[in-house]
Amino acid sequence: ATMKTYWRLQSTSICLFPLAVVSMAQTPKEKLKEQWSSLTRMDLYFFLPFCAASYALLTTAFVIALEMTSLANAFILSNLASLVIILGKLILGIQILLLEGTGAVIGLSGAVVCALAPPAVTAETTRRMLGTLASNQEQLGDAIAFLASLGTAMYLILAKKLRYKMDLFLFMFILFSLASVFLLCYMTMTGEEIQLSTDPNVGIFGWMIIVPDRLPLELYMAIVCNIVGTTGYIAVMKYFDPVVITMVMLTEPVIATLLGILIGVEAMPAGQIIVGNAFVILGSIIVISSESKKTESIDATKALKTVEDSSAAAVLRSPKIQTSHKSTTVTAEESLTKVIWKP
């Protein structure tokens, strides 16, 4: 499973390379110099590698958890990044809204309900467990899936920080390249069989074989899932907070479970798992709702302060307020000024 994850990272890196070259070639030199000058040594030698390591963690942990627990639990528990971010604020002493705290509690309660659900033991599950207790195996899988949430939270926070300082495709190329190197180191340290060949099972270039379940499949995963999907998430982070992105990610478990049921690889989840998943999604919706309201409030305050300062400066410059009759259009700033400075 980890080899296939490595193939996905490597293939995506290769596909991103020409996009990064073209994007940088089309970017004005002045802008490139400005971007590189804004990068600090901490950004280059700590935050960027740590961001890639976090991405490698979230992809690898999810794949490992998927072999040990149910599809629903693996997806839900690996997509709790929004709640992890809120809990991180609590630990760091950052003020949070009541709805944020309430949403985090509800979401984590749902995660606990999912994790404690009794496993549905089938013949295939029994063979996979090799005689171990299925419940213990699934609980360990749930814990590993939650590690993916931690990795997602760190990855998104750091990507938000670095996104403004680098070209999008260059950032994604470096991210996937470093993540593939980190994963290869992990596979080597854990003793997984690896060959520098195109062997379809253990070769690091095994995905390049032209058979239906290798090259075509890996190119689809690299282009559609990673370049369009993952890169799309990072692209819109220019306009949205990381918590909003994690909320969008939470639609994946529902879709994945439905697809798993439709193609016959996943059974209908038990009632306890359905209830737990509902609590997780409800908690995340509450968190995102409170985050949006908080952001709007901060933006309004800044705008009002700017208007007040500019109006005060205008009054100091001239004792009289002059009106122009050349245009009947009234801007929002002029309306606010009239409210603040009544004649």
mmCIF file of C-alpha atoms in Angstrom:
data_model
loop_
_atom_site.group_PDB
_atom_site.id
_atom_site.type_symbol
_atom_site.label_atom_id
_atom_site.label_comp_id
_atom_site.label_asym_id
_atom_site.label_seq_id
_atom_site.Cartn_x
_atom_site.Cartn_y
_atom_site.Cartn_z
ATOM 1 C CA ALA A 1 0.000 0.000 0.000
ATOM 2 C CA THR A 2 2.798 2.428 0.840
ATOM 3 C CA MET A 3 4.481 1.654 -2.490
ATOM 4 C CA LYS A 4 1.348 2.711 -4.339
ATOM 5 C CA THR A 5 1.282 5.907 -2.294
ATOM 6 C CA TYR A 6 4.897 6.531 -3.279
ATOM 7 C CA TRP A 7 4.011 5.945 -6.943
ATOM 8 C CA ARG A 8 1.240 8.516 -6.663
ATOM 9 C CA LEU A 9 3.576 11.127 -5.159
ATOM 10 C CA GLN A 10 6.330 10.438 -7.688
ATOM 11 C CA SER A 11 4.018 10.464 -10.724
ATOM 12 C CA THR A 12 2.403 13.711 -9.571
ATOM 13 C CA SER A 13 5.816 15.318 -9.106
ATOM 14 C CA ILE A 14 6.818 14.335 -12.647
ATOM 15 C CA CYS A 15 3.556 15.686 -14.097
ATOM 16 C CA LEU A 16 3.931 18.959 -12.170
ATOM 17 C CA PHE A 17 7.501 19.603 -13.359
ATOM 18 C CA PRO A 18 6.624 20.943 -16.860
ATOM 19 C CA LEU A 19 3.769 22.999 -15.389
ATOM 20 C CA ALA A 20 6.169 24.575 -12.903
ATOM 21 C CA VAL A 21 8.697 25.365 -15.660
ATOM 22 C CA VAL A 22 6.062 26.955 -17.907
ATOM 23 C CA SER A 23 4.520 28.899 -15.034
ATOM 24 C CA MET A 24 7.871 30.337 -13.958
ATOM 25 C CA ALA A 25 8.788 31.168 -17.571
ATOM 26 C CA GLN A 26 5.577 33.168 -17.935
ATOM 27 C CA THR A 27 6.049 35.005 -14.640
ATOM 28 C CA PRO A 28 7.837 38.388 -14.871
ATOM 29 C CA LYS A 29 11.366 38.337 -13.489
ATOM 30 C CA GLU A 30 10.576 41.153 -11.090
ATOM 31 C CA LYS A 31 7.771 39.134 -9.528
ATOM 32 C CA LEU A 32 9.974 36.042 -9.253
ATOM 33 C CA LYS A 33 12.684 38.062 -7.499
ATOM 34 C CA GLU A 34 10.070 39.527 -5.169
ATOM 35 C CA GLN A 35 8.741 36.076 -4.303
ATOM 36 C CA TRP A 36 12.157 34.564 -3.631
ATOM 37 C CA SER A 37 13.287 37.567 -1.605
ATOM 38 C CA SER A 38 10.229 37.153 0.626
ATOM 39 C CA LEU A 39 11.256 33.590 1.515
ATOM 40 C CA THR A 40 13.282 33.387 4.714
ATOM 41 C CA ARG A 41 15.755 30.670 5.648
ATOM 42 C CA MET A 42 13.144 29.357 8.073
ATOM 43 C CA ASP A 43 10.678 29.072 5.191
ATOM 44 C CA LEU A 44 13.112 27.208 2.941
ATOM 45 C CA TYR A 45 14.841 24.915 5.428
ATOM 46 C CA PHE A 46 12.109 24.240 7.986
ATOM 47 C CA PHE A 47 8.548 25.200 7.028
ATOM 48 C CA LEU A 48 8.687 23.898 3.434
ATOM 49 C CA PRO A 49 10.208 20.476 4.330
ATOM 50 C CA PHE A 50 7.900 20.196 7.351
ATOM 51 C CA CYS A 51 4.912 20.963 5.107
ATOM 52 C CA ALA A 52 5.990 18.177 2.719
ATOM 53 C CA ALA A 53 6.550 15.774 5.612
ATOM 54 C CA SER A 54 3.052 16.567 6.904
ATOM 55 C CA TYR A 55 1.591 15.790 3.491
ATOM 56 C CA ALA A 56 3.513 12.512 3.354
ATOM 57 C CA LEU A 57 2.138 11.704 6.827
ATOM 58 C CA LEU A 58 -1.484 12.351 5.897
ATOM 59 C CA THR A 59 -1.329 10.268 2.699
ATOM 60 C CA THR A 60 0.571 7.359 4.244
ATOM 61 C CA ALA A 61 -1.393 7.249 7.496
ATOM 62 C CA PHE A 62 -4.667 7.182 5.586
ATOM 63 C CA VAL A 63 -3.576 4.270 3.373
ATOM 64 C CA ILE A 64 -2.354 2.245 6.360
ATOM 65 C CA ALA A 65 -5.545 2.974 8.312
ATOM 66 C CA LEU A 66 -7.667 1.935 5.334
ATOM 67 C CA GLU A 67 -6.256 -1.602 5.638
ATOM 68 C CA MET A 68 -7.065 -1.805 9.342
ATOM 69 C CA THR A 69 -10.434 -0.120 9.799
ATOM 70 C CA SER A 70 -13.633 0.556 7.859
ATOM 71 C CA LEU A 71 -13.733 2.922 4.893
ATOM 72 C CA ALA A 72 -16.138 5.236 6.736
ATOM 73 C CA ASN A 73 -13.970 5.462 9.862
ATOM 74 C CA ALA A 74 -10.779 5.941 7.843
ATOM 75 C CA PHE A 75 -12.234 8.825 5.861
ATOM 76 C CA ILE A 76 -13.981 10.555 8.761
ATOM 77 C CA LEU A 77 -11.126 10.302 11.272
ATOM 78 C CA SER A 78 -8.581 11.407 8.683
ATOM 79 C CA ASN A 79 -10.644 14.505 7.886
ATOM 80 C CA LEU A 80 -10.856 16.061 11.343
ATOM 81 C CA ALA A 81 -8.323 18.769 10.511
ATOM 82 C CA SER A 82 -10.817 21.579 11.129
ATOM 83 C CA LEU A 83 -11.367 20.341 14.664
ATOM 84 C CA VAL A 84 -7.625 19.837 15.184
ATOM 85 C CA ILE A 85 -7.018 23.479 14.224
ATOM 86 C CA ILE A 86 -9.615 24.661 16.745
ATOM 87 C CA LEU A 87 -8.114 22.499 19.498
ATOM 88 C CA GLY A 88 -4.681 23.868 18.602
ATOM 89 C CA LYS A 89 -5.982 27.375 19.241
ATOM 90 C CA LEU A 90 -7.236 26.282 22.648
ATOM 91 C CA ILE A 91 -3.870 24.777 23.571
ATOM 92 C CA LEU A 92 -2.009 27.901 22.434
ATOM 93 C CA GLY A 93 -4.379 30.148 24.378
ATOM 94 C CA ILE A 94 -5.833 31.807 21.274
ATOM 95 C CA GLN A 95 -9.332 33.150 21.831
ATOM 96 C CA ILE A 96 -12.091 31.198 20.090
ATOM 97 C CA LEU A 97 -15.798 31.833 19.674
ATOM 98 C CA LEU A 98 -18.427 29.876 21.578
ATOM 99 C CA LEU A 99 -19.628 28.224 18.371
ATOM 100 C CA GLU A 100 -16.074 27.144 17.556
ATOM 101 C CA GLY A 101 -15.711 25.377 20.906
ATOM 102 C CA THR A 102 -19.181 23.862 20.654
ATOM 103 C CA GLY A 103 -18.511 22.580 17.152
ATOM 104 C CA ALA A 104 -15.203 21.052 18.224
ATOM 105 C CA VAL A 105 -16.827 19.200 21.131
ATOM 106 C CA ILE A 106 -19.666 17.894 18.941
ATOM 107 C CA GLY A 107 -17.266 16.820 16.191
ATOM 108 C CA LEU A 108 -14.876 15.034 18.527
ATOM 109 C CA SER A 109 -17.811 13.327 20.239
ATOM 110 C CA GLY A 110 -18.848 11.960 16.852
ATOM 111 C CA ALA A 111 -15.294 10.761 16.217
ATOM 112 C CA VAL A 112 -15.315 8.877 19.522
ATOM 113 C CA VAL A 113 -18.666 7.291 18.632
ATOM 114 C CA CYS A 114 -17.199 6.119 15.303
ATOM 115 C CA ALA A 115 -14.031 4.782 16.911
ATOM 116 C CA LEU A 116 -15.921 2.783 19.552
ATOM 117 C CA ALA A 117 -18.371 1.221 17.095
ATOM 118 C CA PRO A 118 -18.210 -2.597 17.126
ATOM 119 C CA PRO A 119 -16.565 -3.921 13.936
ATOM 120 C CA ALA A 120 -18.476 -5.953 11.422
ATOM 121 C CA VAL A 121 -16.350 -9.111 11.236
ATOM 122 C CA THR A 122 -16.525 -10.831 7.866
ATOM 123 C CA ALA A 123 -14.574 -13.788 6.490
ATOM 124 C CA GLU A 124 -12.297 -11.399 4.583
ATOM 125 C CA THR A 125 -11.728 -9.309 7.701
ATOM 126 C CA THR A 126 -10.849 -12.405 9.686
ATOM 127 C CA ARG A 127 -8.317 -13.537 7.115
ATOM 128 C CA ARG A 128 -6.740 -10.092 7.040
ATOM 129 C CA MET A 129 -6.420 -9.903 10.807
ATOM 130 C CA LEU A 130 -4.513 -13.234 10.851
ATOM 131 C CA GLY A 131 -6.027 -14.350 14.085
ATOM 132 C CA THR A 132 -5.805 -11.030 15.994
ATOM 133 C CA LEU A 133 -8.826 -9.407 17.571
ATOM 134 C CA ALA A 134 -10.684 -7.351 14.982
ATOM 135 C CA SER A 135 -11.739 -4.733 17.515
ATOM 136 C CA ASN A 136 -8.142 -4.009 18.557
ATOM 137 C CA GLN A 137 -7.078 -3.831 14.921
ATOM 138 C CA GLU A 138 -9.793 -1.349 14.046
ATOM 139 C CA GLN A 139 -9.062 0.834 17.066
ATOM 140 C CA LEU A 140 -5.409 0.995 16.038
ATOM 141 C CA GLY A 141 -6.526 1.837 12.498
ATOM 142 C CA ASP A 142 -8.728 4.622 13.879
ATOM 143 C CA ALA A 143 -5.754 6.076 15.788
ATOM 144 C CA ILE A 144 -3.574 5.984 12.662
ATOM 145 C CA ALA A 145 -6.359 7.641 10.659
ATOM 146 C CA PHE A 146 -6.447 10.451 13.217
ATOM 147 C CA LEU A 147 -2.703 10.974 12.608
ATOM 148 C CA ALA A 148 -3.685 11.831 9.049
ATOM 149 C CA SER A 149 -5.868 14.628 10.452
ATOM 150 C CA LEU A 150 -2.913 16.014 12.375
ATOM 151 C CA GLY A 151 -0.825 15.895 9.212
ATOM 152 C CA THR A 152 -3.577 17.626 7.232
ATOM 153 C CA ALA A 153 -3.872 20.449 9.759
ATOM 154 C CA MET A 154 -0.103 21.105 9.777
ATOM 155 C CA TYR A 155 0.103 20.799 5.993
ATOM 156 C CA LEU A 156 -2.701 23.292 5.332
ATOM 157 C CA ILE A 157 -1.488 25.846 7.877
ATOM 158 C CA LEU A 158 2.034 25.810 6.434
ATOM 159 C CA ALA A 159 0.758 25.799 2.842
ATOM 160 C CA LYS A 160 -1.310 28.893 3.632
ATOM 161 C CA LYS A 161 1.836 30.591 4.940
ATOM 162 C CA LEU A 162 4.011 29.650 1.941
ATOM 163 C CA ARG A 163 1.386 29.984 -0.794
ATOM 164 C CA TYR A 164 1.824 33.767 -1.071
ATOM 165 C CA LYS A 165 5.608 33.526 -1.358
ATOM 166 C CA MET A 166 5.931 31.002 -4.202
ATOM 167 C CA ASP A 167 4.489 30.212 -7.591
ATOM 168 C CA LEU A 168 1.623 27.731 -7.186
ATOM 169 C CA PHE A 169 2.946 24.999 -9.484
ATOM 170 C CA LEU A 170 6.509 25.404 -8.240
ATOM 171 C CA PHE A 171 5.293 25.035 -4.660
ATOM 172 C CA MET A 172 3.286 21.911 -5.495
ATOM 173 C CA PHE A 173 6.216 20.386 -7.432
ATOM 174 C CA ILE A 174 8.577 20.880 -4.484
ATOM 175 C CA LEU A 175 5.909 19.631 -2.075
ATOM 176 C CA PHE A 176 5.281 16.343 -3.896
ATOM 177 C CA SER A 177 8.989 15.809 -4.633
ATOM 178 C CA LEU A 178 9.995 16.191 -0.984
ATOM 179 C CA ALA A 179 7.010 14.136 0.199
ATOM 180 C CA SER A 180 8.042 11.263 -2.086
ATOM 181 C CA VAL A 181 11.588 11.395 -0.704
ATOM 182 C CA PHE A 182 10.326 11.336 2.890
ATOM 183 C CA LEU A 183 8.037 8.396 2.146
ATOM 184 C CA LEU A 184 10.861 6.499 0.440
ATOM 185 C CA CYS A 185 13.015 7.011 3.555
ATOM 186 C CA TYR A 186 10.164 5.690 5.726
ATOM 187 C CA MET A 187 9.774 2.593 3.537
ATOM 188 C CA THR A 188 13.512 1.942 3.726
ATOM 189 C CA MET A 189 13.608 2.305 7.526
ATOM 190 C CA THR A 190 10.631 -0.019 8.022
ATOM 191 C CA GLY A 191 12.277 -2.739 5.936
ATOM 192 C CA GLU A 192 9.776 -2.742 3.096
ATOM 193 C CA GLU A 193 11.069 -4.478 -0.026
ATOM 194 C CA ILE A 194 12.147 -1.883 -2.588
ATOM 195 C CA GLN A 195 13.849 -2.285 -5.961
ATOM 196 C CA LEU A 196 15.294 0.293 -8.326
ATOM 197 C CA SER A 197 13.327 -1.140 -11.218
ATOM 198 C CA THR A 198 9.965 -1.203 -12.976
ATOM 199 C CA ASP A 199 8.808 -4.286 -11.085
ATOM 200 C CA PRO A 200 4.988 -3.959 -10.844
ATOM 201 C CA ASN A 201 4.998 -4.753 -7.130
ATOM 202 C CA VAL A 202 8.211 -3.540 -5.474
ATOM 203 C CA GLY A 203 9.902 -1.370 -8.118
ATOM 204 C CA ILE A 204 9.975 2.374 -7.426
ATOM 205 C CA PHE A 205 9.152 2.899 -11.109
ATOM 206 C CA GLY A 206 6.630 0.053 -11.229
ATOM 207 C CA TRP A 207 3.798 2.465 -12.064
ATOM 208 C CA MET A 208 5.356 3.160 -15.489
ATOM 209 C CA ILE A 209 4.415 -0.267 -16.893
ATOM 210 C CA ILE A 210 1.811 0.125 -19.645
ATOM 211 C CA VAL A 211 -0.927 -2.069 -18.177
ATOM 212 C CA PRO A 212 -4.437 -0.941 -17.182
ATOM 213 C CA ASP A 213 -3.813 -0.901 -13.423
ATOM 214 C CA ARG A 214 -0.425 0.842 -13.556
ATOM 215 C CA LEU A 215 0.466 3.710 -15.930
ATOM 216 C CA PRO A 216 -3.067 4.768 -16.996
ATOM 217 C CA LEU A 217 -4.375 4.509 -13.441
ATOM 218 C CA GLU A 218 -1.442 6.394 -11.907
ATOM 219 C CA LEU A 219 -1.681 9.173 -14.489
ATOM 220 C CA TYR A 220 -5.381 9.520 -13.708
ATOM 221 C CA MET A 221 -4.637 9.727 -9.968
ATOM 222 C CA ALA A 222 -1.821 12.211 -10.539
ATOM 223 C CA ILE A 223 -3.660 14.531 -12.925
ATOM 224 C CA VAL A 224 -7.264 14.368 -11.709
ATOM 225 C CA CYS A 225 -6.899 13.684 -7.987
ATOM 226 C CA ASN A 226 -3.667 15.549 -7.219
ATOM 227 C CA ILE A 227 -3.089 18.256 -9.828
ATOM 228 C CA VAL A 228 -6.763 19.182 -10.172
ATOM 229 C CA GLY A 229 -7.897 18.248 -6.661
ATOM 230 C CA THR A 230 -5.025 18.869 -4.242
ATOM 231 C CA THR A 231 -3.541 21.765 -6.235
ATOM 232 C CA GLY A 232 -7.032 23.229 -6.501
ATOM 233 C CA TYR A 233 -7.331 23.241 -2.698
ATOM 234 C CA ILE A 234 -4.036 25.127 -2.389
ATOM 235 C CA ALA A 235 -4.991 27.563 -5.147
ATOM 236 C CA VAL A 236 -8.195 28.664 -3.406
ATOM 237 C CA MET A 237 -6.378 29.098 -0.100
ATOM 238 C CA LYS A 238 -5.511 32.537 -1.451
ATOM 239 C CA TYR A 239 -9.133 33.433 -0.748
ATOM 240 C CA PHE A 240 -10.201 31.070 2.057
ATOM 241 C CA ASP A 241 -8.993 30.101 5.513
ATOM 242 C CA PRO A 242 -7.552 26.576 6.017
ATOM 243 C CA VAL A 243 -10.554 25.686 8.174
ATOM 244 C CA VAL A 244 -12.867 26.318 5.210
ATOM 245 C CA ILE A 245 -10.768 23.983 3.042
ATOM 246 C CA THR A 246 -10.980 21.234 5.651
ATOM 247 C CA MET A 247 -14.764 21.608 5.659
ATOM 248 C CA VAL A 248 -14.865 21.013 1.909
ATOM 249 C CA MET A 249 -12.714 17.925 2.471
ATOM 250 C CA LEU A 250 -15.354 16.551 4.822
ATOM 251 C CA THR A 251 -17.661 15.950 1.871
ATOM 252 C CA GLU A 252 -15.241 13.224 0.755
ATOM 253 C CA PRO A 253 -16.224 10.586 3.379
ATOM 254 C CA VAL A 254 -19.876 10.631 2.376
ATOM 255 C CA ILE A 255 -19.048 10.349 -1.315
ATOM 256 C CA ALA A 256 -16.386 7.686 -0.712
ATOM 257 C CA THR A 257 -18.716 5.540 1.395
ATOM 258 C CA LEU A 258 -21.532 5.816 -1.156
ATOM 259 C CA LEU A 259 -19.173 4.875 -3.985
ATOM 260 C CA GLY A 260 -17.817 1.978 -1.919
ATOM 261 C CA ILE A 261 -21.337 0.674 -1.378
ATOM 262 C CA LEU A 262 -22.238 1.088 -5.058
ATOM 263 C CA ILE A 263 -19.232 -0.861 -6.361
ATOM 264 C CA GLY A 264 -19.546 -3.503 -3.653
ATOM 265 C CA VAL A 265 -16.315 -2.975 -1.704
ATOM 266 C CA GLU A 266 -17.951 -1.540 1.423
ATOM 267 C CA ALA A 267 -20.988 -2.702 3.394
ATOM 268 C CA MET A 268 -23.652 -0.345 4.674
ATOM 269 C CA PRO A 269 -22.238 1.298 7.848
ATOM 270 C CA ALA A 270 -23.750 0.339 11.185
ATOM 271 C CA GLY A 271 -26.175 2.713 12.850
ATOM 272 C CA GLN A 272 -23.577 3.824 15.414
ATOM 273 C CA ILE A 273 -21.129 4.801 12.673
ATOM 274 C CA ILE A 274 -23.820 6.725 10.803
ATOM 275 C CA VAL A 275 -24.731 8.654 13.963
ATOM 276 C CA GLY A 276 -21.071 9.346 14.746
ATOM 277 C CA ASN A 277 -20.396 10.561 11.222
ATOM 278 C CA ALA A 278 -23.416 12.849 11.406
ATOM 279 C CA PHE A 279 -22.057 14.412 14.614
ATOM 280 C CA VAL A 280 -18.635 14.926 13.017
ATOM 281 C CA ILE A 281 -20.108 16.687 9.998
ATOM 282 C CA LEU A 282 -22.470 18.762 12.171
ATOM 283 C CA GLY A 283 -19.595 19.857 14.409
ATOM 284 C CA SER A 284 -17.477 20.850 11.422
ATOM 285 C CA ILE A 285 -20.345 22.855 9.910
ATOM 286 C CA ILE A 286 -20.719 24.760 13.179
ATOM 287 C CA VAL A 287 -16.969 25.444 13.273
ATOM 288 C CA ILE A 288 -16.939 26.784 9.720
ATOM 289 C CA SER A 289 -20.033 28.888 10.341
ATOM 290 C CA SER A 290 -18.453 30.552 13.370
ATOM 291 C CA GLU A 291 -15.169 31.073 11.505
ATOM 292 C CA SER A 292 -16.963 32.870 8.678
ATOM 293 C CA LYS A 293 -18.821 35.169 11.055
ATOM 294 C CA LYS A 294 -15.619 35.973 12.923
ATOM 295 C CA THR A 295 -13.808 36.842 9.705
ATOM 296 C CA GLU A 296 -16.622 39.084 8.541
ATOM 297 C CA SER A 297 -16.627 40.929 11.876
ATOM 298 C CA ILE A 298 -12.890 41.586 11.738
ATOM 299 C CA ASP A 299 -13.048 42.851 8.163
ATOM 300 C CA ALA A 300 -15.907 45.229 8.984
ATOM 301 C CA THR A 301 -14.021 46.694 11.926
ATOM 302 C CA LYS A 302 -10.942 47.345 9.812
ATOM 303 C CA ALA A 303 -12.994 49.018 7.114
ATOM 304 C CA LEU A 304 -14.760 51.237 9.634
ATOM 305 C CA LYS A 305 -11.467 52.264 11.246
ATOM 306 C CA THR A 306 -10.022 53.168 7.839
ATOM 307 C CA VAL A 307 -13.016 55.364 7.060
ATOM 308 C CA GLU A 308 -12.802 57.076 10.450
ATOM 309 C CA ASP A 309 -9.094 57.827 10.033
ATOM 310 C CA SER A 310 -9.479 59.190 6.511
ATOM 311 C CA SER A 311 -12.456 61.296 7.537
ATOM 312 C CA ALA A 312 -10.616 62.757 10.521
ATOM 313 C CA ALA A 313 -7.676 63.677 8.303
ATOM 314 C CA ALA A 314 -9.987 65.380 5.817
ATOM 315 C CA VAL A 315 -11.583 67.474 8.562
ATOM 316 C CA LEU A 316 -8.178 68.572 9.867
ATOM 317 C CA ARG A 317 -7.103 69.688 6.410
ATOM 318 C CA SER A 318 -10.193 71.764 5.733
ATOM 319 C CA PRO A 319 -12.743 73.325 8.100
ATOM 320 C CA LYS A 320 -15.429 73.060 5.491
ATOM 321 C CA ILE A 321 -16.908 69.946 3.970
ATOM 322 C CA GLN A 322 -17.148 70.439 0.250
ATOM 323 C CA THR A 323 -19.696 68.566 -1.842
ATOM 324 C CA SER A 324 -19.527 67.953 -5.533
ATOM 325 C CA HIS A 325 -22.606 67.863 -7.748
ATOM 326 C CA LYS A 326 -20.786 66.437 -10.751
ATOM 327 C CA SER A 327 -21.776 62.858 -9.906
ATOM 328 C CA THR A 328 -24.823 61.377 -8.236
ATOM 329 C CA THR A 329 -23.032 58.122 -7.382
ATOM 330 C CA VAL A 330 -22.490 57.607 -3.653
ATOM 331 C CA THR A 331 -19.841 55.104 -2.625
ATOM 332 C CA ALA A 332 -19.978 52.960 0.504
ATOM 333 C CA GLU A 333 -17.084 54.932 2.030
ATOM 334 C CA GLU A 334 -18.885 58.259 1.436
ATOM 335 C CA SER A 335 -22.025 56.887 3.067
ATOM 336 C CA LEU A 336 -20.093 55.756 6.135
ATOM 337 C CA THR A 337 -18.323 59.138 6.294
ATOM 338 C CA LYS A 338 -21.641 60.982 6.318
ATOM 339 C CA VAL A 339 -22.881 58.791 9.155
ATOM 340 C CA ILE A 340 -19.731 59.337 11.221
ATOM 341 C CA TRP A 341 -19.371 63.059 10.516
ATOM 342 C CA LYS A 342 -22.840 64.535 10.639
ATOM 343 C CA PRO A 343 -23.084 68.276 9.599
#
